[in-house]
Every structure is written in C-alpha cells, then in structure tokens.
mmCIF file of C-alpha atoms in Angstrom:
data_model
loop_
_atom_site.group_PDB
_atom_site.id
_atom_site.type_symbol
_atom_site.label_atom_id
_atom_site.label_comp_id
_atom_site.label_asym_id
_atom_site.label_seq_id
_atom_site.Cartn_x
_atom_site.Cartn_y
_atom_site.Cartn_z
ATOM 1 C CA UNK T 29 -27.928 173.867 -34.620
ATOM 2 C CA UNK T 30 -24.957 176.617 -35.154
ATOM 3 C CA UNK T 31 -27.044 179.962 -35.493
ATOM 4 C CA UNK T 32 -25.199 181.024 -37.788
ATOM 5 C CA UNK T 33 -25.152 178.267 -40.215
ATOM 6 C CA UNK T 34 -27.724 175.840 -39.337
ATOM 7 C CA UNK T 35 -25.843 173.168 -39.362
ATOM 8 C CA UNK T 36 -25.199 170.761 -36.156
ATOM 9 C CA UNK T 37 -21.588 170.814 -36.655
ATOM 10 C CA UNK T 38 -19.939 172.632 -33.462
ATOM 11 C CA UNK T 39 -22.632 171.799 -31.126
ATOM 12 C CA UNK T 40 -22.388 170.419 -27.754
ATOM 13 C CA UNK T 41 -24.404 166.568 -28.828
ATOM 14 C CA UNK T 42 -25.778 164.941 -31.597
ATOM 15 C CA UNK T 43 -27.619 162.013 -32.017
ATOM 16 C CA UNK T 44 -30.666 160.532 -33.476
ATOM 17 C CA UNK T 45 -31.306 158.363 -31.169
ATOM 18 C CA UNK T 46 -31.914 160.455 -28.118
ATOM 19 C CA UNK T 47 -34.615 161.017 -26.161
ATOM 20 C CA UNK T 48 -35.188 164.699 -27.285
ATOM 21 C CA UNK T 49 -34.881 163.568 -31.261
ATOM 22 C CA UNK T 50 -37.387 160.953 -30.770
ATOM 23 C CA UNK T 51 -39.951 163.036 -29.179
ATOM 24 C CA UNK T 52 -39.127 165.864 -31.758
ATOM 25 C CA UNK T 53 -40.142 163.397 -34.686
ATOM 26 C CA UNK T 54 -42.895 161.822 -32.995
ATOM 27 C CA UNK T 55 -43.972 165.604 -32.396
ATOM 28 C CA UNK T 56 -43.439 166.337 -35.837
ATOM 29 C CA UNK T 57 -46.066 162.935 -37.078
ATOM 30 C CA UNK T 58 -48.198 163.699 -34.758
ATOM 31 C CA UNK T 59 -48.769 167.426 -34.501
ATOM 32 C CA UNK T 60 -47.980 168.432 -38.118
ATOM 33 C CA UNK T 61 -48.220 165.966 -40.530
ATOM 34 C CA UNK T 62 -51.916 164.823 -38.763
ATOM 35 C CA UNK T 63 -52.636 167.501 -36.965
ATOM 36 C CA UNK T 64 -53.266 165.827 -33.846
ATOM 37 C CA UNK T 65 -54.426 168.286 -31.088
ATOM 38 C CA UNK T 66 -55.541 166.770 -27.880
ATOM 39 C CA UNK T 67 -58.250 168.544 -26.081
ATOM 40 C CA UNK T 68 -60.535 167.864 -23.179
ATOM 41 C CA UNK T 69 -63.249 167.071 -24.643
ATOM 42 C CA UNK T 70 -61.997 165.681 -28.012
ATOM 43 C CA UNK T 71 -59.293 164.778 -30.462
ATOM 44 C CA UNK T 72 -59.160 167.464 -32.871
ATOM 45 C CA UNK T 73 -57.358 167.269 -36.428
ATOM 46 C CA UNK T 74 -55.846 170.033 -38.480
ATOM 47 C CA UNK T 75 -53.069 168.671 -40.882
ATOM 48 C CA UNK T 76 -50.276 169.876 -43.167
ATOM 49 C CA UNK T 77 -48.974 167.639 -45.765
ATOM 50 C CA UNK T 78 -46.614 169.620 -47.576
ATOM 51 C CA UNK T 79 -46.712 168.819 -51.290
ATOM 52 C CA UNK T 80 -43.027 167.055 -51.717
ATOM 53 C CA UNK T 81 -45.379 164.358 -49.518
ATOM 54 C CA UNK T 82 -48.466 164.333 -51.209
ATOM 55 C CA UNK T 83 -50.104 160.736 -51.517
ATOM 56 C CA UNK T 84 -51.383 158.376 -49.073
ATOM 57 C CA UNK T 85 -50.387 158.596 -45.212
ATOM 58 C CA UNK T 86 -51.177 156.503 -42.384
ATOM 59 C CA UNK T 87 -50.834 156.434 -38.476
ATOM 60 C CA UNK T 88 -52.382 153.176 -37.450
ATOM 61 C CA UNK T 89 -53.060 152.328 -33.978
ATOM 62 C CA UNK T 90 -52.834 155.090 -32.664
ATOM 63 C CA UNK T 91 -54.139 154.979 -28.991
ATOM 64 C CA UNK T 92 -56.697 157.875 -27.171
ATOM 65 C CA UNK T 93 -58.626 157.147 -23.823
ATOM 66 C CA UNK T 94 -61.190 154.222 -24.344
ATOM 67 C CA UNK T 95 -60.161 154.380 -28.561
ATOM 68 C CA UNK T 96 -57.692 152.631 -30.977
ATOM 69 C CA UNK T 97 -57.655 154.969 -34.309
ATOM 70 C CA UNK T 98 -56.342 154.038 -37.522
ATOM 71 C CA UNK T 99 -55.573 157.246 -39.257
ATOM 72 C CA UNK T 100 -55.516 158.229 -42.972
ATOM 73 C CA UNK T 101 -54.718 161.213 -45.126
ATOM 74 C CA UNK T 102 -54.712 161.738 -48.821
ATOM 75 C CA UNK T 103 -53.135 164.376 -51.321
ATOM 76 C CA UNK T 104 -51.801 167.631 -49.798
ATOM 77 C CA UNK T 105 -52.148 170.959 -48.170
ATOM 78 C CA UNK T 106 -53.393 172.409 -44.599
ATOM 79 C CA UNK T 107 -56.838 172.498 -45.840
ATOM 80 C CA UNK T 108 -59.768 169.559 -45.349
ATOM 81 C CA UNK T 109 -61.835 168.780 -47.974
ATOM 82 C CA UNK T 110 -63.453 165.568 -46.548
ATOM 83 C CA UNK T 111 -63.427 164.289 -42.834
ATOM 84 C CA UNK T 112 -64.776 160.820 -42.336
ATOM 85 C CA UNK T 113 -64.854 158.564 -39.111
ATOM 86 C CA UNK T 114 -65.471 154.843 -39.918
ATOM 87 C CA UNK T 115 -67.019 156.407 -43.742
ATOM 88 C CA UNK T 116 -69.073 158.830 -42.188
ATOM 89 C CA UNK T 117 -68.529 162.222 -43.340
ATOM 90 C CA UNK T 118 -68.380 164.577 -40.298
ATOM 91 C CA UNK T 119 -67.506 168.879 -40.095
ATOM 92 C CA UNK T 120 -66.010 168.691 -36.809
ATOM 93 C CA UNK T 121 -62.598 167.438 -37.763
ATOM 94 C CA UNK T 122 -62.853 166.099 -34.307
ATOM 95 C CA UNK T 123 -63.316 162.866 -32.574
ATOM 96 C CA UNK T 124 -65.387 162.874 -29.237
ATOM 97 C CA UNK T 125 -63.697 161.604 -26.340
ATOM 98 C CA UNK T 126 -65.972 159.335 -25.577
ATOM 99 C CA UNK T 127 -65.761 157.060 -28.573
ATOM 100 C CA UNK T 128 -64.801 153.647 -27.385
ATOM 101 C CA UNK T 129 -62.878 150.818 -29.366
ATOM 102 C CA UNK T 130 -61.072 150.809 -32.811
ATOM 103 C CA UNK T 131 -62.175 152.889 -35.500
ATOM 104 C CA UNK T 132 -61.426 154.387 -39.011
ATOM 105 C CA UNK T 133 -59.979 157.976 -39.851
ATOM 106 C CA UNK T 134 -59.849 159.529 -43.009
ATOM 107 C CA UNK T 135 -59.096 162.470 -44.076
ATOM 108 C CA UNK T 136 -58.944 164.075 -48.105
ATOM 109 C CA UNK T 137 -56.635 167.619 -48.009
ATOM 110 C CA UNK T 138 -57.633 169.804 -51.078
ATOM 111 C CA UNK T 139 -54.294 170.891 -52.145
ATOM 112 C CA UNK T 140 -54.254 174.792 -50.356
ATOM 113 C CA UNK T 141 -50.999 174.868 -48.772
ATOM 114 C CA UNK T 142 -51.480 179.067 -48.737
ATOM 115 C CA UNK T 143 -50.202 182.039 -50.265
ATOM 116 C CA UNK T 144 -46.163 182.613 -50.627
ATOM 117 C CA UNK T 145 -44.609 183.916 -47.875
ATOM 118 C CA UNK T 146 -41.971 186.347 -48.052
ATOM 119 C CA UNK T 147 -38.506 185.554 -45.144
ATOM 120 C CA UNK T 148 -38.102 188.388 -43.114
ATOM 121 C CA UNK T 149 -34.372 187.463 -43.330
ATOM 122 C CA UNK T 150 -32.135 189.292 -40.524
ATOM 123 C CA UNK T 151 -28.505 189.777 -38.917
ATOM 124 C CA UNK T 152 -28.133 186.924 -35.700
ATOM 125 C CA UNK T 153 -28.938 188.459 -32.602
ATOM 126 C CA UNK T 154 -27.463 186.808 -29.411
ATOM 127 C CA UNK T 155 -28.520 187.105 -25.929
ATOM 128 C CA UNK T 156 -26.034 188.102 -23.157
ATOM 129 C CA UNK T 157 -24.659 185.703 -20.815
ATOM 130 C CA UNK T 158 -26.481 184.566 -17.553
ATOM 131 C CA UNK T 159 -24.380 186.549 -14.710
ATOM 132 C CA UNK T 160 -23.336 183.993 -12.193
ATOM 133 C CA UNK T 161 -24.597 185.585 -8.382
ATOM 134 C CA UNK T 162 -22.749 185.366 -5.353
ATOM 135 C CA UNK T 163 -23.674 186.817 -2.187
ATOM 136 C CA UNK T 164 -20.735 188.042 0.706
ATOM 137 C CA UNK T 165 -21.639 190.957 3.175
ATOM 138 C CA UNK T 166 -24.557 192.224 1.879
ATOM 139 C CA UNK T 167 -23.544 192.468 -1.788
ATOM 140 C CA UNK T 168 -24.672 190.914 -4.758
ATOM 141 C CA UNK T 169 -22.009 190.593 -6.977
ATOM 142 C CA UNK T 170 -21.347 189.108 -10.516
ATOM 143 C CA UNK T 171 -18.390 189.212 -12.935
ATOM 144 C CA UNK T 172 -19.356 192.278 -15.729
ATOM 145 C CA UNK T 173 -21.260 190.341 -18.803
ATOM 146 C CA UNK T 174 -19.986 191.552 -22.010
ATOM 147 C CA UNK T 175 -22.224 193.566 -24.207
ATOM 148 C CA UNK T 176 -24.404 194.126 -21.544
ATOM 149 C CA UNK T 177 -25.970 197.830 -21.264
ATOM 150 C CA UNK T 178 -27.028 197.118 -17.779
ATOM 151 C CA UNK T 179 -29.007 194.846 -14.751
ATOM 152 C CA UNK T 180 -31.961 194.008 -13.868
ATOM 153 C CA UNK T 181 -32.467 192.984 -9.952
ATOM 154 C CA UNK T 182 -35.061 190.639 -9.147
ATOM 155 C CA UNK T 183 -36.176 189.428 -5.865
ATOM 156 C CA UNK T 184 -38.754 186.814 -4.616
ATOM 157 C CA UNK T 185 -39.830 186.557 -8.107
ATOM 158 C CA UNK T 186 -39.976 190.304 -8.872
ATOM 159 C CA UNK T 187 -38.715 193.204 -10.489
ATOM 160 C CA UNK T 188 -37.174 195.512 -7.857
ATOM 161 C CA UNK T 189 -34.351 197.575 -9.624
ATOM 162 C CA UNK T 190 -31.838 198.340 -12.311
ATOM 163 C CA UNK T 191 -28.070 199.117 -12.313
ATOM 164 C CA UNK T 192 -25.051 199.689 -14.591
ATOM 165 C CA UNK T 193 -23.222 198.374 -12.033
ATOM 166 C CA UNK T 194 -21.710 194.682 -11.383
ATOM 167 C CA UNK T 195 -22.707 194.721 -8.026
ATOM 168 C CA UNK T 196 -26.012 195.713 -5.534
ATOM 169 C CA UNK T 197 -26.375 196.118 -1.893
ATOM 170 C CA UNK T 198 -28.989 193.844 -0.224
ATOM 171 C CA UNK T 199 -30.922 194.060 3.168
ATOM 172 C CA UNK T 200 -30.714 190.843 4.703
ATOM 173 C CA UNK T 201 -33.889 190.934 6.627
ATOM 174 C CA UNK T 202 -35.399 187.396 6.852
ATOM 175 C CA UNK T 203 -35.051 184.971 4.104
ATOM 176 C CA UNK T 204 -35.288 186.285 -0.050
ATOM 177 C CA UNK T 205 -34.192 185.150 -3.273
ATOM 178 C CA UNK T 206 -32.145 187.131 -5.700
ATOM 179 C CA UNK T 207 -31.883 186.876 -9.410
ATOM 180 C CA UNK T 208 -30.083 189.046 -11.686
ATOM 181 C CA UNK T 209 -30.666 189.938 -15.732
ATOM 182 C CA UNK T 210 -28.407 191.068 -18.294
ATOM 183 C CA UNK T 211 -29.932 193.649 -20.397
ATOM 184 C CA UNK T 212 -28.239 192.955 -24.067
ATOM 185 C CA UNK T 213 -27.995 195.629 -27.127
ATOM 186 C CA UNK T 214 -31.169 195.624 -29.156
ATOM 187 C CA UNK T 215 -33.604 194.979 -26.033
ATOM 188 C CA UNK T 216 -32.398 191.596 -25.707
ATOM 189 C CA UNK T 217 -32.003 190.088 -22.088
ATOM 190 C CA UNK T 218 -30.004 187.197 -20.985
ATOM 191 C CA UNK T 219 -32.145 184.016 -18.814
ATOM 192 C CA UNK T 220 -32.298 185.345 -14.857
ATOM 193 C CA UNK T 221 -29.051 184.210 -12.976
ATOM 194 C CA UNK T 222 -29.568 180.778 -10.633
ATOM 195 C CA UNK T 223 -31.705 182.203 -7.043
ATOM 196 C CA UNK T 224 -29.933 183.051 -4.720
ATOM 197 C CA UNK T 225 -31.223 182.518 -1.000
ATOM 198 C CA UNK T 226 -30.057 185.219 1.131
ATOM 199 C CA UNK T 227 -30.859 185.149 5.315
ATOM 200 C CA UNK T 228 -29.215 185.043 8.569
ATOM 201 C CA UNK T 229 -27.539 182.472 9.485
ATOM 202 C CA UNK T 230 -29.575 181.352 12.327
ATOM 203 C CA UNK T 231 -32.466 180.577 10.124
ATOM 204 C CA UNK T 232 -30.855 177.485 8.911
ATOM 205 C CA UNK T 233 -30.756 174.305 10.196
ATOM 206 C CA UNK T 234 -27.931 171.953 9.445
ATOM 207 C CA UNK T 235 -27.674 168.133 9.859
ATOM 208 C CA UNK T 236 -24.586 165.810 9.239
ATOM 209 C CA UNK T 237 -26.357 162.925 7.532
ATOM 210 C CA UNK T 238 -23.962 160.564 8.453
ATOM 211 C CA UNK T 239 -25.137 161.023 12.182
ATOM 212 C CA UNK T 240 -28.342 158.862 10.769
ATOM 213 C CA UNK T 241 -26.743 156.387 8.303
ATOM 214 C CA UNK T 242 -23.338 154.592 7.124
ATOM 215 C CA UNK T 243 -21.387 153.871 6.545
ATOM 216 C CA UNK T 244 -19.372 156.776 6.742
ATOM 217 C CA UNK T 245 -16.633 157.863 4.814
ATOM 218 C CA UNK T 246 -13.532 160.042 4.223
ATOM 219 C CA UNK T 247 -11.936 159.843 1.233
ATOM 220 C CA UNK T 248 -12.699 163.136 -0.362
ATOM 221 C CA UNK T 249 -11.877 166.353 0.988
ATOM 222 C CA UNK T 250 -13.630 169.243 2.192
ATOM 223 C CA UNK T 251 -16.673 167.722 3.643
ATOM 224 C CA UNK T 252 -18.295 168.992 7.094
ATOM 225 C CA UNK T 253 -18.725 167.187 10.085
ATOM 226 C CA UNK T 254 -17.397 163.418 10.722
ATOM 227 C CA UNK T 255 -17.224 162.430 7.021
ATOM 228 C CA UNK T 256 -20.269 161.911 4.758
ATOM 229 C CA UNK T 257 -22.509 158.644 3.064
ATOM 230 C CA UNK T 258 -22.948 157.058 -0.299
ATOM 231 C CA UNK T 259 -25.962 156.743 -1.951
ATOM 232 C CA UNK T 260 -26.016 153.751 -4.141
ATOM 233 C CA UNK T 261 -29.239 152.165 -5.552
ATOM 234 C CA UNK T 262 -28.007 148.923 -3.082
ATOM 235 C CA UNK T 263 -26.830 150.827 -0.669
ATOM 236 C CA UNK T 264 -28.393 153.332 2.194
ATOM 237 C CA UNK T 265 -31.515 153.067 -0.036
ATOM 238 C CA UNK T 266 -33.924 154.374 2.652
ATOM 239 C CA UNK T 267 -32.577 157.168 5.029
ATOM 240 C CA UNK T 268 -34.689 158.375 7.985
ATOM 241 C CA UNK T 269 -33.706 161.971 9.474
ATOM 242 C CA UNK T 270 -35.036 162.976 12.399
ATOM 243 C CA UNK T 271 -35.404 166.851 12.698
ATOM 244 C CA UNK T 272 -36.645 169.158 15.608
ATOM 245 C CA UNK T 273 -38.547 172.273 14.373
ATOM 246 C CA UNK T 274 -38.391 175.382 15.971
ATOM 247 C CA UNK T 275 -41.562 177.206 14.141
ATOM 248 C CA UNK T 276 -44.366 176.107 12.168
ATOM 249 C CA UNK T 277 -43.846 177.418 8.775
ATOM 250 C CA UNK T 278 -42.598 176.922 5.049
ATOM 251 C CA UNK T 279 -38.859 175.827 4.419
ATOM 252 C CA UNK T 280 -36.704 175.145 1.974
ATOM 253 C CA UNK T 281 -34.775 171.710 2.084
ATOM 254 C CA UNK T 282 -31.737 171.267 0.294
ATOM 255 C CA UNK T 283 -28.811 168.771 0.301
ATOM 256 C CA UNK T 284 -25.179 169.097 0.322
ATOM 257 C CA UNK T 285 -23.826 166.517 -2.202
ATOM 258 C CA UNK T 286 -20.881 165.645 -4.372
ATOM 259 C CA UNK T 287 -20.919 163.676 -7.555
ATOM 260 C CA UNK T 288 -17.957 162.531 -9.339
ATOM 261 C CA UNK T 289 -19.467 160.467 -11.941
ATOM 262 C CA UNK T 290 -18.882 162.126 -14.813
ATOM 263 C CA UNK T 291 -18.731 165.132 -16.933
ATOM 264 C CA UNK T 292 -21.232 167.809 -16.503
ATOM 265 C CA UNK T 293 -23.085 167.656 -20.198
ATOM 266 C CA UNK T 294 -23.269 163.568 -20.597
ATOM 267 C CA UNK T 295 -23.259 160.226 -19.563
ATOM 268 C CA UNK T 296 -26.464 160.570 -17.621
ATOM 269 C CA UNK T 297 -25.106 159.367 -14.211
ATOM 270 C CA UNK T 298 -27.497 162.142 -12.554
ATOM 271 C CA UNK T 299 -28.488 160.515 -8.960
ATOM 272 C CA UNK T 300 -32.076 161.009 -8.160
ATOM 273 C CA UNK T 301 -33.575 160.209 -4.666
ATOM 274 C CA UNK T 302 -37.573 160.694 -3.526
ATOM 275 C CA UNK T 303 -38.265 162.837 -0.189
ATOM 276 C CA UNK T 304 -41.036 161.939 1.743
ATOM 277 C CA UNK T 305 -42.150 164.216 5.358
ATOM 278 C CA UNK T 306 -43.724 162.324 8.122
ATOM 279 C CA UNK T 307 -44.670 159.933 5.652
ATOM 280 C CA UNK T 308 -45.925 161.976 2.665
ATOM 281 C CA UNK T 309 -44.217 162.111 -0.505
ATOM 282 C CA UNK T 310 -42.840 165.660 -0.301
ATOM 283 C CA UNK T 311 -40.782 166.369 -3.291
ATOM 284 C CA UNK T 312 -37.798 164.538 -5.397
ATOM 285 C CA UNK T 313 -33.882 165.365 -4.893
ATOM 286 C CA UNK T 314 -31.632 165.404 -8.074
ATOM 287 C CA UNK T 315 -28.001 165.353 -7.959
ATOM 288 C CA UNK T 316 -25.938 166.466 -11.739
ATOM 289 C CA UNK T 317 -22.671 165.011 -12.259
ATOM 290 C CA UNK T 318 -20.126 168.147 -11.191
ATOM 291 C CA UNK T 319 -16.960 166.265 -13.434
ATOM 292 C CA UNK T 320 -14.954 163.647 -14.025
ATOM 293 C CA UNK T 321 -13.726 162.695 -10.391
ATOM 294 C CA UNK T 322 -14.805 165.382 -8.816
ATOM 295 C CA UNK T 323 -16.121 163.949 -5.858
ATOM 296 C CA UNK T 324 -14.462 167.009 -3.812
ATOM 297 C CA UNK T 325 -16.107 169.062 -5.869
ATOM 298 C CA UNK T 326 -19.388 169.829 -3.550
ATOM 299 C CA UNK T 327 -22.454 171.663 -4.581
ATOM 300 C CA UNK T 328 -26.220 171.935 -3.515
ATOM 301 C CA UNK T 329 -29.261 169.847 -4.796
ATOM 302 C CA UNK T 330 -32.298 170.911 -6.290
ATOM 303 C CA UNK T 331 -35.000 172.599 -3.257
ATOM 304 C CA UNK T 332 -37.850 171.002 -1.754
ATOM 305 C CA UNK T 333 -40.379 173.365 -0.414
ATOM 306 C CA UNK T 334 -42.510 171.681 2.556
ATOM 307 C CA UNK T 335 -44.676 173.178 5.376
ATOM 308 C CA UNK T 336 -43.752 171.595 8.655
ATOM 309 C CA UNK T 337 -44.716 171.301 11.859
ATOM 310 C CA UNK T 338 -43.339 172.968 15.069
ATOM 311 C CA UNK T 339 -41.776 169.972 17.325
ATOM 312 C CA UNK T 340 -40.582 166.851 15.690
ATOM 313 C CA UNK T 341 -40.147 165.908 12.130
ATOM 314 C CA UNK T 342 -39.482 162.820 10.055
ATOM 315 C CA UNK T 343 -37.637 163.001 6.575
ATOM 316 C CA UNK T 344 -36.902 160.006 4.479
ATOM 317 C CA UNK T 345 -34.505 159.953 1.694
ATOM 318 C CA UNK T 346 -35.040 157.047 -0.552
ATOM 319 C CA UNK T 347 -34.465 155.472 -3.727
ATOM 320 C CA UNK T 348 -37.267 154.481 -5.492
ATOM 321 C CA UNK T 349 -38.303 152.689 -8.929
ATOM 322 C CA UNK T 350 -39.189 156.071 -10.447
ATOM 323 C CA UNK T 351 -36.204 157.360 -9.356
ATOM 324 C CA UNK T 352 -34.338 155.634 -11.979
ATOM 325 C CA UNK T 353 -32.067 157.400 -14.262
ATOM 326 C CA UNK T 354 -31.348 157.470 -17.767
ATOM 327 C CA UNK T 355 -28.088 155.263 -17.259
ATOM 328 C CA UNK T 356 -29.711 152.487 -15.873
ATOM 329 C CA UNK T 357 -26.988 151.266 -13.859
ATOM 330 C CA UNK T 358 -25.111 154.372 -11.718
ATOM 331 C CA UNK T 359 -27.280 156.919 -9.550
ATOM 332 C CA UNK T 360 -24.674 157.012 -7.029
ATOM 333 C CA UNK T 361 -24.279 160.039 -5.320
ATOM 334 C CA UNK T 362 -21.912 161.352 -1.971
ATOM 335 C CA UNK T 363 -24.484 163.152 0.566
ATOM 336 C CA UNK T 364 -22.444 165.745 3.263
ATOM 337 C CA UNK T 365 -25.333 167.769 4.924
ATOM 338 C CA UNK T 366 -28.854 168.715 5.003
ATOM 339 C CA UNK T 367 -29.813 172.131 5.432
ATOM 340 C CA UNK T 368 -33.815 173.272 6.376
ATOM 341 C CA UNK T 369 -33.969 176.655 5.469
ATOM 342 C CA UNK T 370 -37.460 178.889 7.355
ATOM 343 C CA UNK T 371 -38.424 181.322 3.531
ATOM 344 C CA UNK T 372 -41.288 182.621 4.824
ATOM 345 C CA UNK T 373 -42.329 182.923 1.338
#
C-alpha cells in the first residue's frame, strides 16, 4: 500500500489472486484467527477473534503430521476459557505431535480482547535509496543518493568504513565482496547495494558455452565468443561443461545470460535451470526477465558457491521438473558464458 495513504492505488501490482495474497490470508486464518503455531514437539493454539467476528468458527481438516483436525472456536477475544480435544478439557492449548488420525478441536474465548491502546501516530519516514556499485580501477563508485548524510562500506559481509563521499578506494588483493549503505536523516539506512565481486582478472575462469552445446546463435548483439545457446524447456535441456581446475578451493559460478521475455516486474517468464558438480546437485541458476526484447540486454545470474577439485570437473546445466516457473509455459533463457570465480571466502 501507498505509505502515505494506505491505499493500493499507485502501487506497482494488485491482485487477489496472487500467490503472495493467498498466503497472506491463509496466514491471517491460520496464525491469527486460530492461533496456529507449529512447534517441534506440538501444535500450539493462541487465538484472536476480534469481536466484529464473534460467534462460531471453524477450520476443518486441517492436516498436521500423522493428524486430521477439525477445529472450532466460539465467542471472542485473545483469551481461552476452555480448551478441549475430542471433549476433553486440556491446559496445554496444545496438541502433541504424536496424535495420530482425525480428531476434534474446540476452543471457548472469554471475551478479553485487552486494554485500549493508544496510536503512537507519526510523520512517514522513508529510507534512502539503495546506491547502485560499480567497480573501475580500484574505486568503488555510486551516483550521490539524495538525502543521504553519508556511507557505510561493507566488505565480505562486514562493516569496514564510513564516508561522505560517493566514491572509496579498494585494494584488490585476492577475491572480496563490496556492499555499500546509505545512511538516511533520522538514523534511517537504505538495504546494502547488490555485492560486488572484486579480484584480478586471472582468478576467473571463462567458458563459451556454446563450445559444449547448440545450436548456436547470432542474432543479438554484444555476446562473447562464437555466438551463444538457447535454453528452452525442449531444447538443450541437459548441458554438460567440462572444466579444468587449477586449485582446490571454493568458487563462485555464475552465468552470463540474456532474457528478453518480458518486462522486469511481471509476467513471470523468469528461466530457472538446476546445477549439478560431478554429479551432485550443487545449487539452482535463475535468470529475471531484463525487458521487453531485450535479448541484447546481458546481465549475470544468481551465484553458486561449490568446492571443487584440482584437475577435472563436470558441470551440468539442466532443466528439471522443479525448475518450473510460475508461467508454466516460457523459461527460455539466452546463455553467453560461464565464469568460475576462486573467493577464497
């Protein structure tokens, strides 16, 4: 919703039929309305009916481990009066987990929904903008964030420094990743800027993939090498790359892809592709839509970290069931290059 207004009017997507609304009032049923809090060694219950609801609700057939529960509440409030499980009156507001087959909640609120709150009601605050990183020579650098009252520099995961400036020197002295945060008026901070990898040059390995598959194309511009592949769901839907490895260690895999598909907030034509590394599943590969057409429009997957071997290496790309996308239909995706990247890390 608009923060400003609450309403959804001026937002990016709305729907009630999404994924993210149905979970949301599922969420809502389950968590608030009955309380339902799933533990390890029990289903615990702790409801709020508020009183515009009061009456009779049910939840029936509602499925835990080895159990099928039919659940009941009556009247209103966050308090329990009476907890029964098939008419036997119980304290623990629980049920074990290892009850086994269908049985009989019911649950009697005693009309407490607690004292009146007062709203704490305050000006909208916003966050600063995420700085967008990029990396030439030795400097970070990012376009000045308005608002902002300074940086914080992170690297490997870590708070390292701060700067009023819109740019930071870096020693590139084997492989790191750099983040950067907006510090915002009022203490607020902005979310860390994508990580950026930054190493020499000789601790990356590059592969064409269309050296191992086809066939290969050339429509779109700016790829490397002879051309690049297509990834369909019928097509190239099991890729085996070979790879030499010069030291035993940790890397980073990532590929070099373009998709065209769509736009970048919708349509769900993300391609998705599983990674396995001398035969063990290793990781999963997504590939967002980068526009309408934009299929010269390359950018860089998601990262797989593996440990590998020194000597040789087998990685297979390949599209599996559980690899299916929200679409149904597309998960097509241009691949370029593969890149194995030593971290260290």
């Amino acid at each position: 919703v608009v923060a400003g207004s609450g309403d959804y009017a001026g937002t990016q997507i709305n729907s009630d039929n999404m994924l993210w609304s149905l979970s949301g009032s599922i969420a809502l049923v389950h968590k608030i309305l009955f309380g339902l809090e799933l533990r390890t060694d029990s289903l615990s219950f702790q409801p709020f009916i508020p009183e515009a609801l009061s009456g009779k609700q049910s939840l029936t057939g509602f499925r835990y481990r080895d159990m099928v529960l039919d659940i009941e509440t009556e009247g209103y409030g966050n308090k329990i009066l009476r907890f029964t499980i098939d008419d036997i009156a119980t304290n623990a507001f629980a049920v074990p987990a290892t009850l086994k087959g269908k049985h009989r909640i019911k649950i009697i609120l005693d009309g407490f929904t607690g004292a009146e709150n007062t709203i704490n009601k305050c000006a909208n605050d916003f966050s600063p903008e995420t700085p967008q990183v990029k990396y030439e020579d030795g400097i970070l650098s990012w376009d000045i964030i308005e608002n902002a009252t300074g940086y914080i520099i992170i690297c490997n995961g870590k708070t390292i420094d701060t700067t009023h400036d819109n740019h930071y020197r870096v020693e590139s002295n084997g492989y790191a990743e750099y983040q950067v945060v907006a510090k915002g008026l009022s203490n607020t901070i902005s979310f860390a800027s994508e990580p950026l990898a930054v190493y020499e040059k000789d601790m990356c390995i590059s592969l064409n993939i269309e050296d191992f598959a086809g066939p290969v194309a050339g429509e779109f511009r700016d790829y490397t090498g002879r051309g690049y592949i297509m990834l369909r769901k019928n097509e190239n839907g099991d890729i085996t790359i070979p790879v030499d490895i010069p030291e035993k260690g940790t890397y980073s895999i990532q590929i070099r892809y373009a998709n065209g598909n769509g736009p970048v907030n919708t349509e769900n034509k993300c391609a998705v592709r599983s990674l396995k590394l001398n035969g063990i599943d290793s990781g999963i590969f997504v590939f967002p839509q980068r526009g309408a057409g934009e299929w010269s429009n390359w950018g860089l997957s998601n990262v797989a970290i593996v440990s590998m071997e020194k000597g040789g290496n087998i990685l297979q790309l390949s599209y599996r069931p559980e690899n299916e996308n929200m679409h149904g239909e597309v998960n097509d995706v241009a691949v370029d290059s593969i890149m194995l990247i030593k971290t260290g890390l």
